[in-house]
Amino acid sequence: MIKDIKGLHHVTSMAADANQNNSFFTETLGLRRVKKTVNFDAPEVYHLYYGDEVGTPGSIMTYFPFGNMPKGRRGAGEVGITEFAVPDGSLEFWQNHLAGKGVSGLKTETVFGQNRLNFDGPDGDSFALVESEVRDREAWTGGGISQNAGVLGFNGARFRVRDAAATGELLTFMGYQKAETEGDITRYLIEGGNAADTIDIEQLASAAPVADQGAGSVHHIAFAVNDRAAQLRVRQALMDTGYQVTPVIDRDYFWAIYFRTPGGILFEVATNEPGFDRDEDTAHLGEALKLPSRYEAHRAQIEQLLPPLAA
Ligand code: ZN
């Protein structure tokens, strides 16, 4: 069994409009944009990172805004809900705040004893704010949102799959422990990790349509490991179990490996090192367009292709 996974590192989704995405995360949800770079495989598309002050692993929501991308279709084999943690007692604020911003899909419920507010992102993304303990995390107070309400990072995510048992087995192998079940949802928790330590697996009917990725879909979900040595141990353990895992890829702010789960979700394992302040001062994170060195020679062209982004 793997003992190096520390909870979530980041969640990466796809969007249509870059400016709509930027304003939703920085103004409506009050996160900090901690990096403005490009998709390393398609440099004409931004890769935008939002999180807490420094983009602590477990707080980082990232997006590829592809322009006129059609919306995805929700279904089996995807991260169905991306869940952010907010302080206890803050959901009433959020209900009013999000309603005031015209956010759709607002619905409160209690799952596993936690109060939550479901809502839609600009491209129909499925999100929830879950009341949680603060656990040493500090919200970035962007968009005029106070410290008593601000997003603390991820609570976790809910997977929607046809094969809950197989996906659960993989999570167990990755160091998660099966906790409670409520209806069709089983909770998995990781001990000794960061605060983004919860994964819920929702069992869908075997006839449920498969998700079709598009704007508003999660592209992949990344789990955190401390360093590159831990990442290599995880990679080896996965390969020994029969998973096809990519080589280690340098993403400038972390090192990444990827593999696909039995249920169809793309998993990444990302290092906590070196972090988002490796090429910018903490005070100015996310302001300048940062390019991987191989694209630096094409900066002028790339800047022309990218839509200007409001601060
Ligand atoms: Zn990633």
Tab-separated table of C-alpha atoms in Angstrom, residues 22-34 50-54 86 93-94 97-98 101 138-153 311:
chain	number	residue	atom	x	y	z
A	22	ASN	CA	-10.970	34.603	-13.903
A	23	SER	CA	-13.643	36.854	-12.458
A	24	PHE	CA	-15.696	33.938	-11.114
A	25	PHE	CA	-12.793	32.535	-9.118
A	26	THR	CA	-11.189	35.774	-7.976
A	27	GLU	CA	-14.268	37.931	-7.384
A	28	THR	CA	-17.219	35.597	-6.820
A	29	LEU	CA	-15.327	32.925	-4.845
A	30	GLY	CA	-12.578	35.255	-3.592
A	31	LEU	CA	-9.627	32.996	-4.407
A	32	ARG	CA	-6.253	34.397	-5.365
A	33	ARG	CA	-4.953	33.889	-8.879
A	34	VAL	CA	-1.542	32.452	-8.023
A	50	TYR	CA	-6.412	29.905	-8.217
A	51	GLY	CA	-5.916	29.170	-4.530
A	52	ASP	CA	-4.890	30.608	-1.199
A	53	GLU	CA	-2.117	33.171	-0.733
A	54	VAL	CA	0.692	30.951	-2.030
A	86	VAL	CA	-15.562	27.048	4.148
A	93	PHE	CA	-23.324	34.355	3.838
A	94	TRP	CA	-22.472	32.281	0.775
A	97	HIS	CA	-23.427	36.272	-1.827
A	98	LEU	CA	-23.726	33.748	-4.652
A	101	LYS	CA	-23.881	37.399	-8.132
A	138	GLU	CA	-6.220	30.580	6.008
A	139	ALA	CA	-8.595	31.930	3.412
A	140	TRP	CA	-7.458	34.447	0.833
A	141	THR	CA	-9.841	37.334	1.363
A	142	GLY	CA	-10.309	38.373	-2.237
A	143	GLY	CA	-13.534	39.782	-3.648
A	144	GLY	CA	-14.348	41.462	-0.314
A	145	ILE	CA	-15.000	38.107	1.388
A	146	SER	CA	-14.055	38.069	5.064
A	147	GLN	CA	-11.749	35.652	6.833
A	148	ASN	CA	-14.783	34.128	8.658
A	149	ALA	CA	-16.299	33.028	5.365
A	150	GLY	CA	-13.478	32.694	2.847
A	151	VAL	CA	-12.689	29.484	0.984
A	152	LEU	CA	-10.067	27.481	2.920
A	153	GLY	CA	-9.050	25.181	0.090
A	311	ALA	CA	-6.271	41.774	-12.948
